[in-house]
Amino acid sequence: MAPIYQFTLQTAQGEDKSLADYRGKVLLLVNTATRCSLTPQYEDLQKLYAKYREQGLEILDFPCNQFREQAPENGTEYAQVCQMKFGTEFTIFNKIDVNGANTHPLYIYLKQQQPEDTGNHIFKDLLLKLASLGEAREGPDIKWNFTKFLVNREGEVVARFAPSVAPFEIETDIQKLL
């Protein structure tokens, strides 16, 4: 069994959910926030999910309040906001930490497997650094909301995309794995 399937997390509704339930699927894991300038990415994440879920794509949403406290809602409220504003149908988990002393073990693992963002955009990344106002992280740390990890059907973490990479910019990568 691939190591990613060893993790169990709590959904926004408070239920334990094993990532082993997604065995054989292509996964896109995203740390998110509802009050971020990148939050409109939810619309395209939902479109990708609707387009490819029948072929085996699952999007796993991990709210994180570590970046300028842009995800203040509790799990249930968070899921309601996303469903009402963006029509999200994919699984939203409870908030987790993706950096620091309380980093969730899943994100420790993801960062070990893919320590660097790919698909950087110089101008967009400069704007992201300005938006973070000194909170920008170095090394394998998650830089900001909407960092994306792509996992193949065997449970291997095959890519990590910078927050500035829009969901449809990785559509080809997803198609190859499906």
PDB file of C-alpha atoms in Angstrom:
ATOM      1  CA  MET A   1       0.000   0.000   0.000  1.00  0.00           C
ATOM      2  CA  ALA A   2       1.346   3.442  -0.951  1.00  0.00           C
ATOM      3  CA  PRO A   3       2.174   5.635   2.063  1.00  0.00           C
ATOM      4  CA  ILE A   4      -0.427   8.264   1.130  1.00  0.00           C
ATOM      5  CA  TYR A   5      -3.157   5.705   1.800  1.00  0.00           C
ATOM      6  CA  GLN A   6      -2.016   5.384   5.439  1.00  0.00           C
ATOM      7  CA  PHE A   7      -3.524   8.753   6.386  1.00  0.00           C
ATOM      8  CA  THR A   8      -6.939   9.336   7.899  1.00  0.00           C
ATOM      9  CA  LEU A   9      -8.307  12.852   8.247  1.00  0.00           C
ATOM     10  CA  GLN A  10     -11.520  14.387   9.435  1.00  0.00           C
ATOM     11  CA  THR A  11     -14.003  15.771   6.916  1.00  0.00           C
ATOM     12  CA  ALA A  12     -15.610  19.166   7.405  1.00  0.00           C
ATOM     13  CA  GLN A  13     -18.600  17.279   8.806  1.00  0.00           C
ATOM     14  CA  GLY A  14     -16.403  15.684  11.494  1.00  0.00           C
ATOM     15  CA  GLU A  15     -16.267  12.176  10.013  1.00  0.00           C
ATOM     16  CA  ASP A  16     -13.018  10.221   9.768  1.00  0.00           C
ATOM     17  CA  LYS A  17     -12.052   9.605   6.142  1.00  0.00           C
ATOM     18  CA  SER A  18      -9.200   7.298   5.144  1.00  0.00           C
ATOM     19  CA  LEU A  19      -7.251   8.250   2.043  1.00  0.00           C
ATOM     20  CA  ALA A  20      -7.246   4.501   1.307  1.00  0.00           C
ATOM     21  CA  ASP A  21     -10.850   5.094   0.190  1.00  0.00           C
ATOM     22  CA  TYR A  22      -9.345   6.890  -2.825  1.00  0.00           C
ATOM     23  CA  ARG A  23      -7.090   4.009  -3.882  1.00  0.00           C
ATOM     24  CA  GLY A  24      -6.948   3.755  -7.681  1.00  0.00           C
ATOM     25  CA  LYS A  25      -8.013   7.385  -8.193  1.00  0.00           C
ATOM     26  CA  VAL A  26      -6.006  10.364  -9.424  1.00  0.00           C
ATOM     27  CA  LEU A  27      -5.896  12.861  -6.556  1.00  0.00           C
ATOM     28  CA  LEU A  28      -5.435  16.610  -6.512  1.00  0.00           C
ATOM     29  CA  LEU A  29      -4.797  17.795  -2.944  1.00  0.00           C
ATOM     30  CA  VAL A  30      -5.133  21.536  -2.329  1.00  0.00           C
ATOM     31  CA  ASN A  31      -4.701  23.690   0.783  1.00  0.00           C
ATOM     32  CA  THR A  32      -7.336  26.401   0.559  1.00  0.00           C
ATOM     33  CA  ALA A  33      -8.862  29.504   2.125  1.00  0.00           C
ATOM     34  CA  THR A  34     -12.176  31.272   1.583  1.00  0.00           C
ATOM     35  CA  ARG A  35     -10.888  34.834   1.964  1.00  0.00           C
ATOM     36  CA  CYS A  36      -7.816  34.786  -0.257  1.00  0.00           C
ATOM     37  CA  SER A  37      -7.235  36.539  -3.571  1.00  0.00           C
ATOM     38  CA  LEU A  38      -6.788  33.029  -5.032  1.00  0.00           C
ATOM     39  CA  THR A  39     -10.150  31.756  -3.725  1.00  0.00           C
ATOM     40  CA  PRO A  40     -11.763  32.136  -7.185  1.00  0.00           C
ATOM     41  CA  GLN A  41      -9.692  29.054  -8.139  1.00  0.00           C
ATOM     42  CA  TYR A  42     -12.501  27.091  -6.495  1.00  0.00           C
ATOM     43  CA  GLU A  43     -14.632  27.694  -9.581  1.00  0.00           C
ATOM     44  CA  ASP A  44     -12.105  25.999 -11.870  1.00  0.00           C
ATOM     45  CA  LEU A  45     -11.379  23.249  -9.346  1.00  0.00           C
ATOM     46  CA  GLN A  46     -15.080  22.390  -9.395  1.00  0.00           C
ATOM     47  CA  LYS A  47     -15.147  22.498 -13.217  1.00  0.00           C
ATOM     48  CA  LEU A  48     -12.166  20.118 -13.370  1.00  0.00           C
ATOM     49  CA  TYR A  49     -13.850  17.834 -10.878  1.00  0.00           C
ATOM     50  CA  ALA A  50     -17.128  17.798 -12.818  1.00  0.00           C
ATOM     51  CA  LYS A  51     -15.269  17.127 -16.072  1.00  0.00           C
ATOM     52  CA  TYR A  52     -13.057  14.282 -14.834  1.00  0.00           C
ATOM     53  CA  ARG A  53     -14.604  12.676 -11.746  1.00  0.00           C
ATOM     54  CA  GLU A  54     -16.240   9.926 -13.817  1.00  0.00           C
ATOM     55  CA  GLN A  55     -12.758   9.075 -15.152  1.00  0.00           C
ATOM     56  CA  GLY A  56     -11.340   8.819 -11.623  1.00  0.00           C
ATOM     57  CA  LEU A  57     -10.295  12.316 -10.494  1.00  0.00           C
ATOM     58  CA  GLU A  58     -10.831  13.242  -6.869  1.00  0.00           C
ATOM     59  CA  ILE A  59     -10.092  16.678  -5.460  1.00  0.00           C
ATOM     60  CA  LEU A  60      -9.321  16.774  -1.753  1.00  0.00           C
ATOM     61  CA  ASP A  61      -9.680  20.190  -0.139  1.00  0.00           C
ATOM     62  CA  PHE A  62      -7.681  20.992   3.003  1.00  0.00           C
ATOM     63  CA  PRO A  63      -8.601  24.404   4.453  1.00  0.00           C
ATOM     64  CA  CYS A  64      -5.737  26.119   6.216  1.00  0.00           C
ATOM     65  CA  ASN A  65      -5.852  29.270   8.325  1.00  0.00           C
ATOM     66  CA  GLN A  66      -2.068  29.761   8.501  1.00  0.00           C
ATOM     67  CA  PHE A  67      -1.761  32.391   5.778  1.00  0.00           C
ATOM     68  CA  ARG A  68      -3.015  35.713   7.156  1.00  0.00           C
ATOM     69  CA  GLU A  69      -5.978  33.901   8.766  1.00  0.00           C
ATOM     70  CA  GLN A  70      -7.885  33.697   5.484  1.00  0.00           C
ATOM     71  CA  ALA A  71      -9.874  30.598   6.466  1.00  0.00           C
ATOM     72  CA  PRO A  72     -11.551  31.616   9.740  1.00  0.00           C
ATOM     73  CA  GLU A  73     -14.687  29.463   9.478  1.00  0.00           C
ATOM     74  CA  ASN A  74     -15.177  26.158  11.280  1.00  0.00           C
ATOM     75  CA  GLY A  75     -15.394  23.031   9.105  1.00  0.00           C
ATOM     76  CA  THR A  76     -19.143  23.041   8.546  1.00  0.00           C
ATOM     77  CA  GLU A  77     -19.262  26.781   7.819  1.00  0.00           C
ATOM     78  CA  TYR A  78     -16.298  26.459   5.487  1.00  0.00           C
ATOM     79  CA  ALA A  79     -17.960  23.703   3.446  1.00  0.00           C
ATOM     80  CA  GLN A  80     -21.212  25.696   3.274  1.00  0.00           C
ATOM     81  CA  VAL A  81     -19.410  28.795   1.960  1.00  0.00           C
ATOM     82  CA  CYS A  82     -17.678  26.748  -0.749  1.00  0.00           C
ATOM     83  CA  GLN A  83     -20.842  24.943  -1.766  1.00  0.00           C
ATOM     84  CA  MET A  84     -22.929  28.135  -1.907  1.00  0.00           C
ATOM     85  CA  LYS A  85     -20.358  30.358  -3.656  1.00  0.00           C
ATOM     86  CA  PHE A  86     -18.698  27.830  -5.967  1.00  0.00           C
ATOM     87  CA  GLY A  87     -20.958  24.769  -6.058  1.00  0.00           C
ATOM     88  CA  THR A  88     -18.188  22.512  -4.779  1.00  0.00           C
ATOM     89  CA  GLU A  89     -18.983  18.819  -4.764  1.00  0.00           C
ATOM     90  CA  PHE A  90     -15.576  17.397  -3.847  1.00  0.00           C
ATOM     91  CA  THR A  91     -14.540  16.424  -0.326  1.00  0.00           C
ATOM     92  CA  ILE A  92     -13.665  19.255   2.041  1.00  0.00           C
ATOM     93  CA  PHE A  93     -11.751  18.270   5.145  1.00  0.00           C
ATOM     94  CA  ASN A  94     -11.405  20.034   8.485  1.00  0.00           C
ATOM     95  CA  LYS A  95      -8.753  22.724   8.773  1.00  0.00           C
ATOM     96  CA  ILE A  96      -5.169  21.573   9.159  1.00  0.00           C
ATOM     97  CA  ASP A  97      -1.742  23.151   9.478  1.00  0.00           C
ATOM     98  CA  VAL A  98       0.500  22.697   6.453  1.00  0.00           C
ATOM     99  CA  ASN A  99       3.636  24.308   7.972  1.00  0.00           C
ATOM    100  CA  GLY A 100       5.227  24.700  11.383  1.00  0.00           C
ATOM    101  CA  ALA A 101       5.259  22.669  14.565  1.00  0.00           C
ATOM    102  CA  ASN A 102       1.686  21.415  14.110  1.00  0.00           C
ATOM    103  CA  THR A 103       1.980  20.416  10.453  1.00  0.00           C
ATOM    104  CA  HIS A 104      -0.391  17.565   9.719  1.00  0.00           C
ATOM    105  CA  PRO A 105       1.540  14.327   8.959  1.00  0.00           C
ATOM    106  CA  LEU A 106      -0.059  14.215   5.494  1.00  0.00           C
ATOM    107  CA  TYR A 107       1.554  17.525   4.590  1.00  0.00           C
ATOM    108  CA  ILE A 108       4.892  16.460   6.066  1.00  0.00           C
ATOM    109  CA  TYR A 109       4.716  13.496   3.701  1.00  0.00           C
ATOM    110  CA  LEU A 110       3.599  15.541   0.675  1.00  0.00           C
ATOM    111  CA  LYS A 111       6.412  18.063   1.165  1.00  0.00           C
ATOM    112  CA  GLN A 112       8.970  15.252   1.510  1.00  0.00           C
ATOM    113  CA  GLN A 113       7.781  13.722  -1.755  1.00  0.00           C
ATOM    114  CA  GLN A 114       7.653  17.015  -3.700  1.00  0.00           C
ATOM    115  CA  PRO A 115       9.676  19.687  -1.866  1.00  0.00           C
ATOM    116  CA  GLU A 116       9.541  22.318  -4.616  1.00  0.00           C
ATOM    117  CA  ASP A 117       6.743  23.990  -6.561  1.00  0.00           C
ATOM    118  CA  THR A 118       6.693  23.502 -10.312  1.00  0.00           C
ATOM    119  CA  GLY A 119       5.034  25.704 -12.854  1.00  0.00           C
ATOM    120  CA  ASN A 120       6.180  28.976 -11.303  1.00  0.00           C
ATOM    121  CA  HIS A 121       5.098  32.188 -12.967  1.00  0.00           C
ATOM    122  CA  ILE A 122       7.546  35.016 -12.280  1.00  0.00           C
ATOM    123  CA  PHE A 123       4.998  37.867 -12.348  1.00  0.00           C
ATOM    124  CA  LYS A 124       2.283  35.965 -10.499  1.00  0.00           C
ATOM    125  CA  ASP A 125       4.771  34.731  -7.914  1.00  0.00           C
ATOM    126  CA  LEU A 126       6.014  38.272  -7.336  1.00  0.00           C
ATOM    127  CA  LEU A 127       2.441  39.366  -6.672  1.00  0.00           C
ATOM    128  CA  LEU A 128       2.029  36.415  -4.328  1.00  0.00           C
ATOM    129  CA  LYS A 129       5.133  37.451  -2.374  1.00  0.00           C
ATOM    130  CA  LEU A 130       3.774  40.978  -2.090  1.00  0.00           C
ATOM    131  CA  ALA A 131       0.412  39.642  -0.907  1.00  0.00           C
ATOM    132  CA  SER A 132       2.084  37.523   1.759  1.00  0.00           C
ATOM    133  CA  LEU A 133       3.788  40.600   3.258  1.00  0.00           C
ATOM    134  CA  GLY A 134       6.794  38.855   4.693  1.00  0.00           C
ATOM    135  CA  GLU A 135       5.035  35.556   5.344  1.00  0.00           C
ATOM    136  CA  ALA A 136       6.580  33.921   2.283  1.00  0.00           C
ATOM    137  CA  ARG A 137       8.132  30.584   3.135  1.00  0.00           C
ATOM    138  CA  GLU A 138      11.397  29.127   1.861  1.00  0.00           C
ATOM    139  CA  GLY A 139      12.393  25.563   1.063  1.00  0.00           C
ATOM    140  CA  PRO A 140       9.771  22.826   1.111  1.00  0.00           C
ATOM    141  CA  ASP A 141       7.251  24.813   3.176  1.00  0.00           C
ATOM    142  CA  ILE A 142       3.909  25.540   1.570  1.00  0.00           C
ATOM    143  CA  LYS A 143       4.215  29.075   0.241  1.00  0.00           C
ATOM    144  CA  TRP A 144       0.555  30.134   0.313  1.00  0.00           C
ATOM    145  CA  ASN A 145      -3.038  29.021  -0.122  1.00  0.00           C
ATOM    146  CA  PHE A 146      -3.861  26.880  -3.163  1.00  0.00           C
ATOM    147  CA  THR A 147      -0.636  24.894  -3.438  1.00  0.00           C
ATOM    148  CA  LYS A 148      -1.605  21.749  -5.349  1.00  0.00           C
ATOM    149  CA  PHE A 149      -0.226  18.200  -5.135  1.00  0.00           C
ATOM    150  CA  LEU A 150      -1.011  15.678  -7.858  1.00  0.00           C
ATOM    151  CA  VAL A 151      -1.082  11.973  -6.962  1.00  0.00           C
ATOM    152  CA  ASN A 152      -1.282   9.136  -9.504  1.00  0.00           C
ATOM    153  CA  ARG A 153      -3.512   6.049  -9.307  1.00  0.00           C
ATOM    154  CA  GLU A 154      -0.756   4.144  -7.480  1.00  0.00           C
ATOM    155  CA  GLY A 155      -0.666   6.725  -4.690  1.00  0.00           C
ATOM    156  CA  GLU A 156       2.621   8.345  -5.745  1.00  0.00           C
ATOM    157  CA  VAL A 157       2.956  12.112  -5.370  1.00  0.00           C
ATOM    158  CA  VAL A 158       4.050  13.067  -8.889  1.00  0.00           C
ATOM    159  CA  ALA A 159       3.900  16.884  -8.906  1.00  0.00           C
ATOM    160  CA  ARG A 160       3.520  19.996  -6.785  1.00  0.00           C
ATOM    161  CA  PHE A 161       2.183  23.207  -8.270  1.00  0.00           C
ATOM    162  CA  ALA A 162       2.637  26.742  -6.997  1.00  0.00           C
ATOM    163  CA  PRO A 163      -0.424  28.630  -5.750  1.00  0.00           C
ATOM    164  CA  SER A 164      -0.229  30.877  -8.816  1.00  0.00           C
ATOM    165  CA  VAL A 165      -0.767  27.908 -11.146  1.00  0.00           C
ATOM    166  CA  ALA A 166      -4.438  27.950 -12.106  1.00  0.00           C
ATOM    167  CA  PRO A 167      -6.307  24.624 -12.002  1.00  0.00           C
ATOM    168  CA  PHE A 168      -6.784  24.381 -15.770  1.00  0.00           C
ATOM    169  CA  GLU A 169      -3.044  24.899 -16.292  1.00  0.00           C
ATOM    170  CA  ILE A 170      -2.543  21.391 -14.900  1.00  0.00           C
ATOM    171  CA  GLU A 171      -5.359  19.770 -16.871  1.00  0.00           C
ATOM    172  CA  THR A 172      -2.906  18.070 -19.246  1.00  0.00           C
ATOM    173  CA  ASP A 173      -1.025  16.591 -16.275  1.00  0.00           C
ATOM    174  CA  ILE A 174      -4.304  15.234 -14.903  1.00  0.00           C
ATOM    175  CA  GLN A 175      -5.346  13.817 -18.270  1.00  0.00           C
ATOM    176  CA  LYS A 176      -2.056  11.905 -18.562  1.00  0.00           C
ATOM    177  CA  LEU A 177      -2.692  10.207 -15.222  1.00  0.00           C
ATOM    178  CA  LEU A 178      -6.312   9.372 -15.963  1.00  0.00           C
TER     179      LEU A 178
END
